Amino acid sequence: MSVAGLRRAARESVSGLPREFWWLWTSTLVNRLGGFVATFMALYLTLDRGYSASYAGLVAALHGLGGVVSSLGAGVMTDRLGRRPTMLIAQTSTAASVAVLGFMVHPVAIAAVAFVVGMASNASRPAVQAMMADIVRPEDRVRAFSLNYWAINLGFAVSSAGAGFVAEYSYLAGFLGEAAMTLFCAVVVFLKVPESRPEKPVVSGRAVDDGAGEVRLSTVLRDGRFMSVVGLSFVIALIFQQGYVGLPVAMGADGFSSSDFGTAVAVNGVLIVVLQIPVTRFIQHRDPRRLLLVSSLLAGYGFGLTAFAGSVAVYALTICVWTVAEIVNSPIQSSLVVRLSPARGRGRYQGMYTMSWSAAALIAPLMSGLVIDRFGAQWLWGACAVLGTGAALGYWLLMRNLPGADGTAVSEGSRVAESGGGESASGVDAAPVPVPVPVPVPVPVPGVVPGIDPAPAPASGVDAAPGAGAAVERAV
């Protein structure tokens, strides 16, 4: 491709997104640039504090449990308080708790504060995802989620290297650095990102009910189709987590060093940074049903091929396979979740979706350790292949009777009735979109969803040019 063609492709990849999105994107990038705790917690506890590996695993599990606990609560806050207040509360709480964690020395205190850090750091994710859905036009959402995922991985790739040098000097500096950058994210949100939560229409100075029923957590749980997507998301997340919990253990058991693992898994971050945007350009107008099915198979069998790896090069090759699955799956599934979520309930729906990844991050270490210890790593990789096949079959069964790629749709009321919700959930963007997400969308309603900028906006000076660690940190 010529230089002019590359410039045109880059311009098309970032054009047309509202200014508010780019400030949110900047906040995400800065947040990931400051990532330290999730990546270096185990090394900090074992090398700097002298605790056992078992204790380090317990603290990591508590950190993950905090994320599970906060997911649903943050989703409710996102719908009731608003996207912006939830992000501000979460980010300021994360900054404070991370700073406090750096000064803790007693094992009980460290474990307790790590749990709080897990809660606070995970609480902003439903709000961020819901706000992106609010402010980005439906036809641009796959691209927007892809750019956000690219920012997550770019920030992680840079922070991993930088934080490694910081850790050699002072672990406390790493904790305080993450706290400062998280606080900076809160400042960006406070100054530049307006609230986007859809509100009830106002007539004669009073809010009136437009017929949209209230969305409760029970509504989400009764939405059978959406909960099926959450279940499939959990299975996919469980597979991807093995790249950061099962893979290093298996490589160590085969006699490879930590630097060998670092070299191999670095392929994941590099490929995502290099390929995320061009791959998204390639897939954004293709049938998401096939993409979700194929990405599930690639994830499962990418890890399944690890059973045959005997060198760093072969391990890196298998990582290439499941990284492609990750690149395809993340923006498509995020867009699918948004399409299934009523506008006024996006926080709760996103909270439930976030919980699937948090739960996978909690269970994956237990799964990999149990299988490797009792049966061997070969069985773990075989289990990943089976899970990937099961997820692909699940997506096929879930979507085979849904609208096809021709853009046809059914009403939102029909979708809720099918799922057993029994409540109207109007407020979802209704227009057919070029991205053929095969899920029902609502009938058009008067007006537009608040927070969506119908005209393309410049990137506000942000260079628009979401790695190892906990995969849940990058998934949402």
XYZ file of C-alpha atoms in Angstrom:
476
model
C 0.000 0.000 0.000
C 1.300 3.491 -0.860
C 2.047 6.151 1.739
C -1.030 8.053 0.596
C -3.103 4.910 0.997
C -1.784 4.372 4.503
C -2.598 7.948 5.443
C -6.094 7.607 4.026
C -6.657 4.352 5.937
C -5.416 5.915 9.169
C -7.655 8.951 8.663
C -10.694 6.785 7.991
C -9.946 4.704 11.098
C -10.136 7.677 13.432
C -12.484 10.113 11.687
C -16.099 10.717 12.543
C -15.857 9.976 16.271
C -17.070 12.656 18.697
C -14.649 14.825 20.657
C -15.868 13.372 23.951
C -14.813 9.912 22.829
C -11.236 11.047 22.331
C -11.051 12.518 25.819
C -12.393 9.240 27.167
C -9.839 7.407 25.001
C -7.084 9.620 26.414
C -8.200 8.835 29.947
C -8.068 5.105 29.156
C -4.571 5.400 27.673
C -3.215 7.351 30.647
C -4.806 4.899 33.049
C -3.093 1.948 31.366
C 0.216 3.817 31.122
C 0.133 3.949 34.911
C -0.643 0.264 35.367
C 1.562 -1.265 38.053
C -0.336 -3.151 40.736
C -1.902 -5.873 38.580
C 1.382 -6.564 36.798
C 3.891 -6.456 39.653
C 1.848 -7.383 42.731
C 3.125 -10.970 42.851
C 6.755 -9.914 42.446
C 6.307 -7.154 45.041
C 4.919 -9.550 47.633
C 7.420 -12.365 47.056
C 10.631 -10.469 46.279
C 10.267 -7.180 48.135
C 8.127 -8.228 51.100
C 9.313 -11.839 51.334
C 5.894 -13.480 51.454
C 5.208 -16.924 50.023
C 3.835 -17.646 46.571
C 0.663 -19.000 48.186
C 0.071 -15.707 49.964
C 0.725 -13.793 46.744
C -1.864 -15.985 45.018
C -4.363 -15.295 47.814
C -3.891 -11.539 47.450
C -4.305 -11.794 43.679
C -7.513 -13.773 44.184
C -8.837 -11.151 46.616
C -8.002 -8.431 44.110
C -10.018 -10.334 41.502
C -12.849 -10.965 43.956
C -13.084 -7.236 44.560
C -13.650 -6.768 40.849
C -16.416 -9.367 40.841
C -18.155 -7.732 43.798
C -18.004 -4.211 42.375
C -19.170 -5.048 38.841
C -22.887 -5.127 39.525
C -22.813 -2.291 42.056
C -20.915 -0.093 39.604
C -23.442 -0.950 36.915
C -26.304 0.226 39.112
C -24.389 3.417 39.981
C -23.779 4.050 36.288
C -27.524 4.040 35.585
C -28.638 5.864 38.745
C -25.891 8.404 39.439
C -24.644 8.724 35.890
C -21.605 7.656 33.894
C -19.413 10.623 34.833
C -19.991 10.559 38.629
C -19.355 6.802 38.690
C -16.052 7.203 36.844
C -14.963 10.034 39.145
C -15.795 8.058 42.286
C -14.076 4.949 40.957
C -10.935 6.707 39.781
C -10.414 8.813 42.896
C -11.041 5.750 45.073
C -8.555 3.744 43.021
C -5.906 6.462 43.339
C -6.346 6.650 47.118
C -6.414 2.884 47.712
C -3.397 2.185 45.464
C -1.370 4.813 47.323
C -2.392 3.316 50.673
C -1.508 -0.200 49.481
C 2.070 0.879 48.868
C 2.492 1.664 52.584
C 0.862 -1.487 53.991
C 3.189 -4.026 55.658
C 0.931 -6.318 57.691
C -0.289 -9.314 55.626
C -3.920 -8.859 56.672
C -3.806 -5.150 55.841
C -2.239 -5.834 52.437
C -4.904 -8.408 51.609
C -7.744 -6.121 52.729
C -6.501 -3.097 50.795
C -5.833 -5.233 47.697
C -9.491 -6.268 47.815
C -10.508 -2.586 47.945
C -8.174 -1.766 45.037
C -9.814 -4.543 43.014
C -13.251 -3.120 43.753
C -12.326 0.474 42.948
C -10.304 -0.190 39.802
C -13.020 -2.358 38.287
C -15.877 0.018 39.123
C -15.175 2.437 36.271
C -15.485 -0.133 33.488
C -19.285 -0.358 33.186
C -19.438 3.454 33.142
C -16.751 3.772 30.454
C -18.406 1.169 28.225
C -21.860 2.685 28.723
C -20.606 6.193 27.953
C -18.946 5.010 24.752
C -22.226 3.442 23.692
C -24.015 6.717 24.491
C -21.745 9.084 22.602
C -20.720 7.005 19.572
C -23.080 6.381 16.668
C -24.153 2.733 16.266
C -22.343 2.321 12.961
C -19.076 3.480 14.561
C -19.161 1.407 17.742
C -17.099 -1.552 16.575
C -14.402 0.899 15.483
C -14.632 2.872 18.738
C -14.365 -0.215 20.940
C -11.447 -1.404 18.841
C -9.619 1.920 19.258
C -10.227 1.800 22.998
C -8.892 -1.748 23.185
C -5.882 -0.619 21.170
C -5.236 2.180 23.684
C -5.430 -0.328 26.542
C -2.791 -2.537 24.986
C -0.572 0.327 23.882
C -0.624 1.721 27.409
C 0.037 -1.695 28.878
C 2.967 -2.378 26.552
C 4.641 0.895 27.514
C 3.833 0.656 31.234
C 5.106 -2.920 31.552
C 8.576 -1.928 30.424
C 8.610 1.363 32.311
C 7.191 -0.099 35.509
C 9.838 -2.820 35.414
C 12.559 -0.193 35.665
C 10.625 1.663 38.371
C 10.280 -1.561 40.361
C 14.038 -2.060 40.344
C 14.373 1.346 41.981
C 11.377 1.382 44.313
C 8.105 -0.527 44.409
C 6.593 2.312 46.435
C 7.339 4.684 43.562
C 5.350 2.368 41.307
C 2.318 2.458 43.605
C 2.457 6.233 43.957
C 2.990 6.650 40.210
C -0.125 4.630 39.415
C -2.105 6.616 41.988
C -0.990 9.917 40.429
C -1.844 8.865 36.876
C -5.235 7.498 37.931
C -5.969 10.794 39.654
C -4.977 12.579 36.439
C -7.564 10.445 34.598
C -10.210 11.667 37.032
C -9.186 15.268 36.304
C -9.518 14.670 32.547
C -12.993 13.199 33.019
C -14.020 16.040 35.336
C -12.860 18.799 32.984
C -13.523 17.364 29.520
C -16.116 14.572 29.592
C -19.792 15.580 29.987
C -22.478 13.319 31.358
C -24.136 11.183 28.668
C -26.813 9.223 30.556
C -30.133 9.255 28.662
C -32.818 11.094 30.591
C -36.591 11.020 30.494
C -38.137 13.590 28.150
C -39.195 16.865 29.781
C -42.615 18.411 29.114
C -43.525 21.765 30.695
C -40.562 21.583 32.996
C -41.389 18.103 34.325
C -39.868 14.736 33.436
C -42.475 12.390 32.008
C -42.545 8.663 31.465
C -42.117 7.886 27.764
C -43.242 4.295 28.197
C -39.833 2.816 28.805
C -39.951 0.482 31.767
C -37.360 0.712 34.508
C -34.411 -1.608 34.036
C -33.449 -3.493 37.175
C -30.873 -6.172 37.819
C -33.729 -8.662 37.759
C -34.500 -7.436 34.226
C -30.947 -8.240 33.184
C -31.040 -11.669 34.814
C -34.333 -12.514 33.074
C -32.940 -11.486 29.697
C -32.096 -15.001 28.558
C -30.413 -13.985 25.321
C -28.140 -11.461 26.997
C -27.270 -13.815 29.869
C -26.327 -16.411 27.251
C -23.870 -13.886 25.811
C -22.519 -13.261 29.331
C -22.029 -16.994 29.808
C -20.210 -17.327 26.496
C -18.098 -14.299 27.376
C -17.087 -16.029 30.622
C -15.980 -19.112 28.689
C -13.938 -17.028 26.233
C -12.381 -15.029 29.072
C -11.498 -18.247 30.879
C -9.590 -19.370 27.794
C -7.724 -16.087 27.292
C -6.755 -15.949 30.968
C -4.678 -19.091 30.513
C -2.150 -17.016 28.601
C -1.251 -15.298 31.868
C -1.854 -17.977 34.500
C -1.511 -21.391 32.848
C 1.078 -20.620 30.169
C 3.881 -19.342 32.460
C 3.424 -22.306 34.813
C 3.510 -24.785 31.927
C 6.564 -23.182 30.352
C 8.330 -23.200 33.717
C 7.562 -26.878 34.157
C 9.095 -27.526 30.720
C 12.333 -25.845 31.824
C 11.868 -22.438 30.229
C 12.878 -19.304 32.141
C 10.792 -16.263 33.021
C 12.585 -14.325 30.291
C 11.568 -17.012 27.788
C 7.956 -16.556 28.817
C 8.301 -12.771 28.605
C 9.725 -13.036 25.107
C 6.960 -15.331 23.923
C 4.034 -13.470 25.472
C 5.366 -10.100 24.253
C 4.145 -11.257 20.830
C 0.600 -10.811 22.116
C 0.980 -7.136 22.936
C 2.970 -6.336 19.804
C 0.429 -8.004 17.497
C -2.498 -6.222 19.130
C -0.821 -2.832 18.834
C 0.145 -3.476 15.197
C -2.931 -5.337 13.930
C -5.918 -4.133 15.982
C -6.813 -1.156 13.775
C -6.226 -2.744 10.325
C -8.016 -5.951 11.341
C -10.973 -3.931 12.603
C -11.152 -2.134 9.246
C -11.293 -5.542 7.598
C -14.002 -7.052 9.844
C -16.268 -4.110 10.677
C -18.667 -4.742 7.769
C -18.618 -8.547 7.975
C -21.129 -10.877 9.600
C -20.427 -10.816 13.359
C -21.987 -14.252 13.779
C -19.212 -15.831 11.775
C -16.579 -13.639 13.415
C -17.603 -14.685 16.931
C -17.730 -18.330 15.914
C -14.337 -18.246 14.183
C -12.692 -16.258 16.997
C -13.940 -18.808 19.547
C -12.410 -21.654 17.565
C -9.143 -19.769 17.097
C -8.958 -19.055 20.830
C -9.632 -22.659 21.824
C -7.384 -24.322 19.289
C -4.707 -21.647 19.592
C -4.256 -22.719 23.202
C -4.835 -26.340 22.244
C -1.792 -26.198 19.955
C 0.313 -25.268 22.993
C 0.318 -28.962 23.871
C 2.690 -29.497 20.929
C 5.046 -26.594 21.715
C 8.629 -27.468 22.559
C 10.484 -24.224 21.896
C 10.011 -20.499 22.487
C 9.374 -20.013 18.756
C 6.543 -22.561 18.717
C 5.033 -21.079 21.877
C 5.148 -17.675 20.173
C 3.419 -19.146 17.116
C 0.541 -20.491 19.211
C 0.264 -17.092 20.889
C -0.124 -15.536 17.435
C -3.167 -17.756 16.816
C -5.064 -16.878 19.973
C -4.031 -13.218 19.739
C -5.829 -12.959 16.386
C -8.885 -14.416 18.136
C -8.570 -11.769 20.842
C -8.272 -8.955 18.286
C -11.446 -10.100 16.496
C -13.506 -11.084 19.527
C -13.108 -8.004 21.723
C -14.703 -5.223 19.617
C -17.349 -7.494 18.090
C -18.505 -8.852 21.437
C -18.459 -5.386 23.036
C -20.661 -4.096 20.228
C -22.985 -7.080 20.634
C -23.379 -6.345 24.354
C -24.294 -2.731 23.602
C -26.853 -3.753 20.985
C -28.552 -6.041 23.484
C -28.608 -3.354 26.208
C -31.449 -0.816 26.562
C -30.042 2.720 26.745
C -31.270 3.427 30.285
C -29.997 0.086 31.516
C -26.583 0.090 29.873
C -24.808 0.420 33.205
C -26.422 -2.688 34.664
C -25.939 -4.665 31.456
C -22.302 -3.598 31.190
C -21.809 -4.419 34.867
C -23.030 -7.956 34.286
C -20.785 -8.295 31.244
C -17.786 -6.950 33.195
C -18.487 -9.447 35.947
C -18.045 -12.325 33.490
C -14.443 -11.237 32.883
C -13.779 -10.573 36.572
C -15.133 -13.989 37.495
C -12.928 -15.607 34.844
C -9.887 -13.797 36.250
C -10.756 -15.223 39.672
C -11.436 -18.797 38.554
C -8.781 -19.228 35.853
C -5.819 -19.509 38.281
C -7.670 -22.147 40.297
C -8.587 -24.046 37.142
C -5.094 -24.022 35.657
C -3.386 -24.954 38.916
C -5.747 -27.841 39.621
C -5.567 -29.290 36.103
C -1.780 -28.959 35.777
C -1.089 -30.419 39.220
C -3.431 -33.377 38.895
C -3.400 -34.197 35.186
C -0.633 -32.215 33.491
C -0.484 -29.190 31.197
C -1.521 -31.251 28.152
C -4.968 -31.690 29.675
C -5.274 -27.950 30.297
C -4.636 -27.167 26.637
C -7.045 -29.890 25.593
C -9.672 -28.381 27.899
C -9.132 -24.984 26.220
C -9.804 -26.558 22.810
C -13.006 -28.113 24.145
C -14.125 -24.819 25.713
C -13.439 -22.951 22.462
C -15.469 -25.475 20.498
C -18.286 -25.214 23.036
C -18.278 -21.418 22.842
C -18.411 -21.525 19.039
C -21.338 -23.924 19.191
C -23.017 -21.649 21.750
C -22.725 -18.606 19.493
C -24.093 -20.605 16.572
C -27.122 -21.789 18.558
C -27.718 -18.320 20.005
C -27.609 -16.498 16.690
C -28.941 -18.913 14.106
C -32.546 -17.636 14.460
C -31.605 -13.972 14.808
C -31.844 -11.379 12.003
C -29.361 -11.887 9.217
C -26.724 -9.657 7.790
C -29.259 -7.774 5.674
C -29.971 -5.314 8.459
C -33.491 -6.560 9.308
C -34.534 -6.163 12.893
C -37.314 -6.789 15.355
C -38.649 -4.519 18.045
C -37.009 -4.215 21.438
C -40.301 -5.110 23.039
C -40.215 -8.448 21.235
C -36.668 -9.083 22.440
C -37.550 -8.429 26.068
C -40.663 -10.570 25.795
C -38.595 -13.427 24.392
C -36.069 -13.101 27.217
C -38.734 -13.178 29.887
C -38.068 -9.642 31.075
C -41.690 -8.602 30.808
C -40.680 -4.948 30.650
C -40.326 -2.523 27.834
C -36.777 -1.314 27.368
C -37.038 1.380 24.786
C -34.190 3.757 24.366
C -31.854 1.512 22.422
C -30.578 3.003 19.197
C -32.957 1.830 16.554
C -31.629 2.595 13.124
C -30.241 -0.260 11.013
C -26.488 0.030 10.835
C -23.831 -0.915 8.321
C -22.137 -3.135 10.912
C -24.378 -6.214 10.698
C -24.629 -7.136 14.357
C -27.129 -9.995 14.312
C -29.243 -9.013 17.282
C -32.670 -7.419 17.572
C -32.814 -3.659 17.810
C -35.716 -1.476 18.955
C -38.250 0.363 16.867
C -37.340 3.994 16.236
C -38.372 6.460 18.925
C -38.671 10.216 18.538
C -35.530 12.214 19.086
C -32.028 10.997 19.560
C -30.221 9.361 22.413
C -28.716 12.119 24.590
C -24.936 12.333 24.391
C -24.597 11.148 20.780
C -22.922 13.673 18.515
C -24.526 13.151 15.081
C -21.767 15.019 13.285
C -18.175 13.846 12.905
C -15.883 15.750 15.237
C -12.134 16.225 15.256
C -9.976 14.365 17.693
C -9.375 17.463 19.822
C -5.676 17.362 19.275
C -5.332 13.812 20.573
C -3.008 11.729 18.464
C -5.253 8.979 17.274
C -2.630 6.981 16.103
C -7.723 -1.414 23.885
C 0.257 -7.394 27.059
C 0.944 -9.553 29.703
C -0.462 -9.293 33.183
C -4.052 -9.843 34.133
C -6.034 -10.155 30.927
C -9.152 -8.748 32.547
C -7.302 -5.455 32.819
C -7.444 -5.222 29.059
C -10.686 -6.877 28.208
C -13.232 -4.190 28.910
